[in-house]
Tab-separated table of C-alpha atoms in Angstrom:
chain	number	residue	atom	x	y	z
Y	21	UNK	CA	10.278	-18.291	33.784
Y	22	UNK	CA	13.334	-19.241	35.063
Y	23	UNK	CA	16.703	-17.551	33.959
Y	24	UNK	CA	17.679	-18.347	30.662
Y	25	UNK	CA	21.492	-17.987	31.262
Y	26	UNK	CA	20.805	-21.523	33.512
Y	27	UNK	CA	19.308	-23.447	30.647
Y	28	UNK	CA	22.249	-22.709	28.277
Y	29	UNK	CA	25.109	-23.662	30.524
Y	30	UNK	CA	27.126	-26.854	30.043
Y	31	UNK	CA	25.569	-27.470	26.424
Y	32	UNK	CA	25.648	-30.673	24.637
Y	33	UNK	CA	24.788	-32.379	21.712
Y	34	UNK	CA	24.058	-35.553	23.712
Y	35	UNK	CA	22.540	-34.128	26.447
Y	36	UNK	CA	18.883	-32.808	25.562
Y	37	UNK	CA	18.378	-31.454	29.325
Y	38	UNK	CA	20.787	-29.192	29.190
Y	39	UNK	CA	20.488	-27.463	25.096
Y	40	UNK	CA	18.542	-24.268	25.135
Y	41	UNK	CA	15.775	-26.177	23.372
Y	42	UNK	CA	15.238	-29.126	25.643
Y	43	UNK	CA	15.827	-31.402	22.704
Y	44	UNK	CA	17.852	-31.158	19.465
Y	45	UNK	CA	15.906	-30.177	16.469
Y	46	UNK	CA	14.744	-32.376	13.476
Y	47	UNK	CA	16.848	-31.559	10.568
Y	48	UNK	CA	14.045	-32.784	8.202
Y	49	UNK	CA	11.566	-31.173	10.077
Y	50	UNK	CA	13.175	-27.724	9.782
Y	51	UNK	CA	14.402	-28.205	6.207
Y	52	UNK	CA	11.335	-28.824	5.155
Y	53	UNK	CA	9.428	-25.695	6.307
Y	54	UNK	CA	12.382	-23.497	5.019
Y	55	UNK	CA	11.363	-24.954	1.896
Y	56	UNK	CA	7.675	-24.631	2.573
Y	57	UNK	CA	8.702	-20.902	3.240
Y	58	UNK	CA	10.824	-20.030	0.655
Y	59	UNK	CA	8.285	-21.496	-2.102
Y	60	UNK	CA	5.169	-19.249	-0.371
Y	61	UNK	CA	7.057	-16.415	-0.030
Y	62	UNK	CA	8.409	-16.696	-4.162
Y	63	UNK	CA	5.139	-17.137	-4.959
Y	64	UNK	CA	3.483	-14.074	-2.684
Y	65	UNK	CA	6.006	-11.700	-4.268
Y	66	UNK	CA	5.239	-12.991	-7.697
Y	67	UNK	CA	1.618	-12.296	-6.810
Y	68	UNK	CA	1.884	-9.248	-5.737
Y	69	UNK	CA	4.011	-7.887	-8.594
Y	70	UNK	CA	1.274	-9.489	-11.021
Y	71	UNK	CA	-1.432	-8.183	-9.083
Y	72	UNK	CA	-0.032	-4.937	-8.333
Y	73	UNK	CA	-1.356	-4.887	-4.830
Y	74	UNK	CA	2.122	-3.559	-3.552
Y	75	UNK	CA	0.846	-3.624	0.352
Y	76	UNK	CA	1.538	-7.158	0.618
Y	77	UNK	CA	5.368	-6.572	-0.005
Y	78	UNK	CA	5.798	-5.374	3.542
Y	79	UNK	CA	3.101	-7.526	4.791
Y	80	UNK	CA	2.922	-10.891	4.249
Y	81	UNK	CA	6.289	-11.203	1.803
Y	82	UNK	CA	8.001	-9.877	4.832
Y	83	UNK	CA	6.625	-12.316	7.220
Y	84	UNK	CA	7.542	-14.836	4.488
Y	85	UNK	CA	11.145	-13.616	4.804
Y	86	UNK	CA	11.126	-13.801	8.450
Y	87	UNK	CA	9.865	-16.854	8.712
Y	88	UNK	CA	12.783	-18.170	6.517
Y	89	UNK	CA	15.180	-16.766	8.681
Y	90	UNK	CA	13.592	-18.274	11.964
Y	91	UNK	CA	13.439	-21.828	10.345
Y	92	UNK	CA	16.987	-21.192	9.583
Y	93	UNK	CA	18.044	-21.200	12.802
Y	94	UNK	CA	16.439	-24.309	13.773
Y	95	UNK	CA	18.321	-26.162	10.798
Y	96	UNK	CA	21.576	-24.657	12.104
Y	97	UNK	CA	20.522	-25.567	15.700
Y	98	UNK	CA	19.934	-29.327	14.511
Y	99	UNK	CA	23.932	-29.385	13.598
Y	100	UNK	CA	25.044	-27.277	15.912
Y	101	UNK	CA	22.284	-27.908	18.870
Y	102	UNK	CA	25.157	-26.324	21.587
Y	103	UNK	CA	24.995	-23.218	19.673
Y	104	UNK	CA	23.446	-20.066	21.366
Y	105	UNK	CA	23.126	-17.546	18.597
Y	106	UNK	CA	20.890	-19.813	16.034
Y	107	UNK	CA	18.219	-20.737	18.900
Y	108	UNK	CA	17.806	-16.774	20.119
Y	109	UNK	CA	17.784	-16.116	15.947
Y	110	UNK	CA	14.995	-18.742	15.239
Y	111	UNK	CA	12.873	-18.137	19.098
Y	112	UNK	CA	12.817	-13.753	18.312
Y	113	UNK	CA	12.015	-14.350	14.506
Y	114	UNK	CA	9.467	-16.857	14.822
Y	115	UNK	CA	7.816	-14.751	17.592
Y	116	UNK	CA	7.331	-11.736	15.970
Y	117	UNK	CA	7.191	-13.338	12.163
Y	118	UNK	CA	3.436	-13.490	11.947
Y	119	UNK	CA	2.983	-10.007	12.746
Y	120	UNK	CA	2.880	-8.526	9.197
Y	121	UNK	CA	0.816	-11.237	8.003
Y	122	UNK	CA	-2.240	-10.232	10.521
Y	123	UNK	CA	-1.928	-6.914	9.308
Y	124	UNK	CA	-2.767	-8.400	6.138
Y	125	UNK	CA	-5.374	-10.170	6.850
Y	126	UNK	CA	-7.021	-6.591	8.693
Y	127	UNK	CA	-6.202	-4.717	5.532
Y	128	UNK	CA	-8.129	-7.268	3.049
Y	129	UNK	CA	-11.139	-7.509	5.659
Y	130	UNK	CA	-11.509	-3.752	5.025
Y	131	UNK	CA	-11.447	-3.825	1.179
Y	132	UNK	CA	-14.418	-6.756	1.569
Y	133	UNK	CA	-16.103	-4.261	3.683
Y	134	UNK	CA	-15.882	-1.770	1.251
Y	135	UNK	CA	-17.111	-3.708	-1.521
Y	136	UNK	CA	-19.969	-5.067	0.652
Y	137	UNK	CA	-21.091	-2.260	2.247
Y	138	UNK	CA	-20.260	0.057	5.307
Y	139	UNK	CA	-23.409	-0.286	6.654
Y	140	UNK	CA	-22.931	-3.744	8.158
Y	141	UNK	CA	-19.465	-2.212	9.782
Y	142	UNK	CA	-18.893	-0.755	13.102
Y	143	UNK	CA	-15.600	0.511	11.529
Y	144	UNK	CA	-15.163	1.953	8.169
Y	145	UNK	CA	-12.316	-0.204	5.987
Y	146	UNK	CA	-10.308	3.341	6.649
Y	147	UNK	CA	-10.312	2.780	10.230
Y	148	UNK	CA	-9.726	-1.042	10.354
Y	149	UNK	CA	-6.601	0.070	8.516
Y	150	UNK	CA	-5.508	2.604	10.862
Y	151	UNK	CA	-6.853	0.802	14.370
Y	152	UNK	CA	-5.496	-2.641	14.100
Y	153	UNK	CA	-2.585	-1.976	11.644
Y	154	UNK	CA	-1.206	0.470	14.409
Y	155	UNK	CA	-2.120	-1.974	16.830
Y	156	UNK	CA	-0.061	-4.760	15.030
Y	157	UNK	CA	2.682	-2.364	14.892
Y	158	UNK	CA	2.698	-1.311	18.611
Y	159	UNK	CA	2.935	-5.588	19.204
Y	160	UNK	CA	5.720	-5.913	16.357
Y	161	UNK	CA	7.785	-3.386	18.370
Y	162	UNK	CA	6.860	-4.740	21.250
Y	163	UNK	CA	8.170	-8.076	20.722
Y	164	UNK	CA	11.049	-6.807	19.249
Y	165	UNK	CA	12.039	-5.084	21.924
Y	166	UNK	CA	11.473	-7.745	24.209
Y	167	UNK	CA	13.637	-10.262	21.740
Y	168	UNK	CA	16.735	-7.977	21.402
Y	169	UNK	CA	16.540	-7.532	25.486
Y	170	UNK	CA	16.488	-10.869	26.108
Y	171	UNK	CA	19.046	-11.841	23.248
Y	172	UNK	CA	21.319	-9.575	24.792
Y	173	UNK	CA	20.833	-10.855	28.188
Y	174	UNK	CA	21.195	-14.365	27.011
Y	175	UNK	CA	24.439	-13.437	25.432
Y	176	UNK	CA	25.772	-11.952	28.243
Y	177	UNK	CA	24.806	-14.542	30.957
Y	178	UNK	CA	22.143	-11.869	32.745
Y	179	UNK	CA	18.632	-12.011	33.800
Y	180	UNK	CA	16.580	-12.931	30.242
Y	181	UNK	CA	13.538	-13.085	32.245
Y	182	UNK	CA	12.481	-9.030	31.855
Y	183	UNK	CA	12.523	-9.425	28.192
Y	184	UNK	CA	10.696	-12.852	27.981
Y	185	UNK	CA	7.911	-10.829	30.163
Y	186	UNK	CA	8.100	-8.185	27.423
Y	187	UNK	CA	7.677	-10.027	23.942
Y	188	UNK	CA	4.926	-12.444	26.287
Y	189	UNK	CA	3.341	-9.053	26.553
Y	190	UNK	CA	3.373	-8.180	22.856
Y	191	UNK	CA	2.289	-11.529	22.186
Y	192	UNK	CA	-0.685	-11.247	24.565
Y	193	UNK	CA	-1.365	-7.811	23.061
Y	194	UNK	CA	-1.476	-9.308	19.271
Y	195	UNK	CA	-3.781	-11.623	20.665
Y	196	UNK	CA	-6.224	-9.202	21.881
Y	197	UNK	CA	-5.788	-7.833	18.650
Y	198	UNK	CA	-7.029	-10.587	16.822
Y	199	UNK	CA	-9.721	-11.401	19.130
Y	200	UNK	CA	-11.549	-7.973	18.779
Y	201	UNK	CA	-10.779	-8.040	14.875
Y	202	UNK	CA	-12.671	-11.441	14.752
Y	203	UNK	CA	-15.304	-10.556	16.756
Y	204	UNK	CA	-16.093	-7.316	14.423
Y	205	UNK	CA	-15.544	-9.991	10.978
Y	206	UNK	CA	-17.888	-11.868	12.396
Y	207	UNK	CA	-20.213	-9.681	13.158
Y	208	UNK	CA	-20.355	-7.737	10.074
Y	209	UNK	CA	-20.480	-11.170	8.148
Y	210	UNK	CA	-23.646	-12.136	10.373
Y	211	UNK	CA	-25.130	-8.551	9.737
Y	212	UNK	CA	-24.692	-8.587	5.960
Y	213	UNK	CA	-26.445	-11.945	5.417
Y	214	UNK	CA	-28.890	-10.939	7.810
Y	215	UNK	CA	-29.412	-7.663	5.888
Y	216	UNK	CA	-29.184	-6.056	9.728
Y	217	UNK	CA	-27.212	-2.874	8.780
Y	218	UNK	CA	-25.892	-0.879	12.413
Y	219	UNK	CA	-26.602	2.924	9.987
Y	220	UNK	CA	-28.250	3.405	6.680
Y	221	UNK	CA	-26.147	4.677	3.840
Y	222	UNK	CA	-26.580	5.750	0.472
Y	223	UNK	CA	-25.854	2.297	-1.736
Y	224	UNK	CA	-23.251	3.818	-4.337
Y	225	UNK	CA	-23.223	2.220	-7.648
Y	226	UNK	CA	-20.099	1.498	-7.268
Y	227	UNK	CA	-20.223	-1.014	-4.200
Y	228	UNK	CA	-21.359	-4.143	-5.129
Y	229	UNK	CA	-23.456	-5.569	-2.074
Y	230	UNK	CA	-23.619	-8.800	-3.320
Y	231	UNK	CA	-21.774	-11.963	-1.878
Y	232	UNK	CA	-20.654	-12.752	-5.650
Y	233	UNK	CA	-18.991	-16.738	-5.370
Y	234	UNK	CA	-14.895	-15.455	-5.427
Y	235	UNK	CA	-16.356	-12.271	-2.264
Y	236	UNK	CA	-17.269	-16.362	-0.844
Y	237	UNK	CA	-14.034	-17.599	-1.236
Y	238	UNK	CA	-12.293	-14.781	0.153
Y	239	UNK	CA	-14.426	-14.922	2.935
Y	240	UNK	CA	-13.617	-18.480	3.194
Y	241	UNK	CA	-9.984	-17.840	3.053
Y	242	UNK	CA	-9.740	-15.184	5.410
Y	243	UNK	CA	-12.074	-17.200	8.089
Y	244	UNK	CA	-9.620	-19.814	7.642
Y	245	UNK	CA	-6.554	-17.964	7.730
Y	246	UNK	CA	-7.401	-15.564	10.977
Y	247	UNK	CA	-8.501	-19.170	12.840
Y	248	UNK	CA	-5.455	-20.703	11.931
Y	249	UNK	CA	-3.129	-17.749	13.694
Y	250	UNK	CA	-5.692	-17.160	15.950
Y	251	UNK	CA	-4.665	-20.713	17.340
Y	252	UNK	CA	-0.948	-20.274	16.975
Y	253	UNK	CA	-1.136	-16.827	18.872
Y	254	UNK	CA	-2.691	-18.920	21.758
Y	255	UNK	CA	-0.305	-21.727	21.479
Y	256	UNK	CA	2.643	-18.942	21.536
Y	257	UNK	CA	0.904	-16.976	24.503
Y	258	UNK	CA	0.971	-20.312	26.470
Y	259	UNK	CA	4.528	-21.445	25.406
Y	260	UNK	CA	6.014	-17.989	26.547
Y	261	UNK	CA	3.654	-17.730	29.967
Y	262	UNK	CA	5.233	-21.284	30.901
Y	263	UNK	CA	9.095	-19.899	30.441
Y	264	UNK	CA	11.786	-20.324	28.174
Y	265	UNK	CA	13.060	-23.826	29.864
Y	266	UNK	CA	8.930	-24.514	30.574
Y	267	UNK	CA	7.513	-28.318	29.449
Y	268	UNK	CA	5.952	-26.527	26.277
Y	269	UNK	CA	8.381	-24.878	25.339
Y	270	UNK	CA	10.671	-27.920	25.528
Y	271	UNK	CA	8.358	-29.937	23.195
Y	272	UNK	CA	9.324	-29.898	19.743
Y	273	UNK	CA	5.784	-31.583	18.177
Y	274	UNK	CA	3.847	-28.658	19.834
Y	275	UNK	CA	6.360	-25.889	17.447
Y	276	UNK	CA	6.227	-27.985	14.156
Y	277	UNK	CA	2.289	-28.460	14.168
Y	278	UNK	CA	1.099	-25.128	16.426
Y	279	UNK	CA	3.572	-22.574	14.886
Y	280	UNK	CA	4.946	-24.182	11.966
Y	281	UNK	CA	2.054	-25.891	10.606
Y	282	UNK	CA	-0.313	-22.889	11.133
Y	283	UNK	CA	1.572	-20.251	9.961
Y	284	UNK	CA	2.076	-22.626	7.095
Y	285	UNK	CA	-1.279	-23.027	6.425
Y	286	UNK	CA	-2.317	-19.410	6.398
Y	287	UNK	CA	0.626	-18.269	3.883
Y	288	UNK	CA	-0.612	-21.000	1.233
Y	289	UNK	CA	-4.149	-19.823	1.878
Y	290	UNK	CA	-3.827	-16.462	0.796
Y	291	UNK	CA	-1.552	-17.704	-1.940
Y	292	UNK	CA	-4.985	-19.916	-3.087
Y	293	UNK	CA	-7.263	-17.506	-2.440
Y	294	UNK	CA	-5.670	-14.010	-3.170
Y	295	UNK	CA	-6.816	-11.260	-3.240
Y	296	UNK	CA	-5.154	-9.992	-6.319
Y	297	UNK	CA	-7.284	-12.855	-7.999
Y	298	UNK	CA	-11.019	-12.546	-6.158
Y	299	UNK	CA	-10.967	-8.796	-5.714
Y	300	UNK	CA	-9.200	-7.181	-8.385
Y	301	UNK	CA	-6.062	-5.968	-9.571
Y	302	UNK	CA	-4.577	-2.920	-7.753
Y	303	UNK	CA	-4.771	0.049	-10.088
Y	304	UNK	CA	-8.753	-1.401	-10.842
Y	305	UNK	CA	-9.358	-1.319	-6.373
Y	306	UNK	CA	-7.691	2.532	-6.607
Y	307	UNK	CA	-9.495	3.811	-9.248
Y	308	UNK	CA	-13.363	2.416	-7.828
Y	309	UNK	CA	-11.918	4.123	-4.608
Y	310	UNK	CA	-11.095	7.592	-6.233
Y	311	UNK	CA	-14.933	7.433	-7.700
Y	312	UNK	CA	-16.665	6.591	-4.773
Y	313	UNK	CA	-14.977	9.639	-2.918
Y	314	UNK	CA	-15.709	11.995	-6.098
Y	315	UNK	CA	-19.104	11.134	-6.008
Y	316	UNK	CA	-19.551	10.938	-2.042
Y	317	UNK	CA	-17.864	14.473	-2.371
Y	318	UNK	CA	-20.274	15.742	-5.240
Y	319	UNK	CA	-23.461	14.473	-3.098
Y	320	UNK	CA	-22.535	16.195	-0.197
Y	321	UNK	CA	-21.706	19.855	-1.786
């Protein structure tokens, strides 16, 4: 990764080679998934208000709003392509954008674990909350910290090259993440339509332990919408390892369609298949919670 400060002197319109991008954005392009944005994210807050499952304000809405922002910059960069501040706005908030929406994602496994049954679990839904939604935290900071450093640096014609190392480290981080929360999905999916439990537990009444067709759908969704960052986490992990002025990096069709289009694709997912719809409002998900741990707390006095 080769200083940043370099790739941003002697800036031009005209001359691709020398813009911090490598090549001057698409206006359409960007317009068009600050609209794509800006309609998900109205219709995720909507959503959540009607479904009352408030944890998806600072989640995925958030990401939404982030998202916005980063897209933002690219539009202003495809005016104003000389302009430092709009590509350092749009490469930091397009990095670290997806983060909420994975912890999402780890939160909704857990409630589908909950309604199908521990047993199939190596983690209780309590603890994929607290493991990987600390985990995405730790990489949100992470990356953060990394994008301010390097902004900074940028800005002030330094070395960017120890914060680049620092959000590629979040970034490889989140990936692990993902990888391991996969890898348990997956398992727990194979083990509950195997009927292979890893501990027998009393069945409450409460948990339904059948794959009912919108439990299917969710399931469907969530596959769908982990693969889909899943391959943008890899695409950014490779972009970032190659350098800020790398080949990848420098090739606008590999943002639209492996960050843009994926990230895409995963907001209007959950918007199709929500969770508000195909599990239940949130006052309903509280209250079967509150009775399972009354009567888990009556069995064991």
């Amino acid at each position: 990764m080769s200083d940043i400060s370099n790739s941003t002197s002697g800036l031009s319109a005209q001359a691709d080679d020398f813009n911090p991008y490598g090549y001057v954005p698409t206006e359409w392009v960007c317009a068009l998934f600050v609209a794509l944005f800006a309609l998900t994210t109205v219709l995720h807050i909507g959503q959540a208000w009607y479904s009352r499952l408030w944890f998806l304000l600072p989640t995925v809405c958030v990401a939404g709003l982030t998202e916005i922002i980063g897209w933002g910059g690219r539009l202003w960069s495809s005016k104003n392509p000389d302009l430092l501040d709009p590509f350092l706005m749009q490469i930091v908030t397009t990095i670290i954008a997806p983060t909420p929406l994975i912890a999402a994602n780890f939160i909704i496994l857990g409630e589908m674990i909950r309604r199908l049954g521990h047993k199939y679990s190596r983690l209780s839904p309590m603890w994929y909350s607290i493991l990987f939604v600390s985990a995405d935290v730790i990489s949100l900071v992470v990356q953060a910290v990394g994008g301010a450093k390097a902004a900074t640096a940028a800005k002030n014609h330094t070395d960017a090259n120890a914060g680049g190392r620092i959000m590629l480290g979040g970034i490889v981080f989140q990936l692990a993440c993902i990888s391991v929360y996969m890898i348990l999905a997956v398992e727990f999916i194979v083990r509950y339509l195997w009927d292979r439990p890893i501990r027998k537990m009393d069945v409450s009444k409460f948990e339904s332990h059948v794959l009912t067709p919108k439990i299917k759908m969710l399931l469907a969704g969530l596959a769908f919408s982990s693969t889909v960052i899943f391959i943008r986490s890899v695409y950014r992990t490779i972009e970032l390892s190659d350098g800020w002025t790398g080949r990848i990096i420098a090739t606008q069709v590999y943002f639209n369609v492996l960050d843009g289009g994926m990230i895409t694709l995963a907001f209007y997912c959950i918007n199709i298949f929500h969770p508000g719809w195909l599990l239940g409002h949130g006052p309903w998900a509280k209250q079967q919670e509150k009775t399972i741990s009354e009567e888990v707390s009556e069995k064991s006095i």
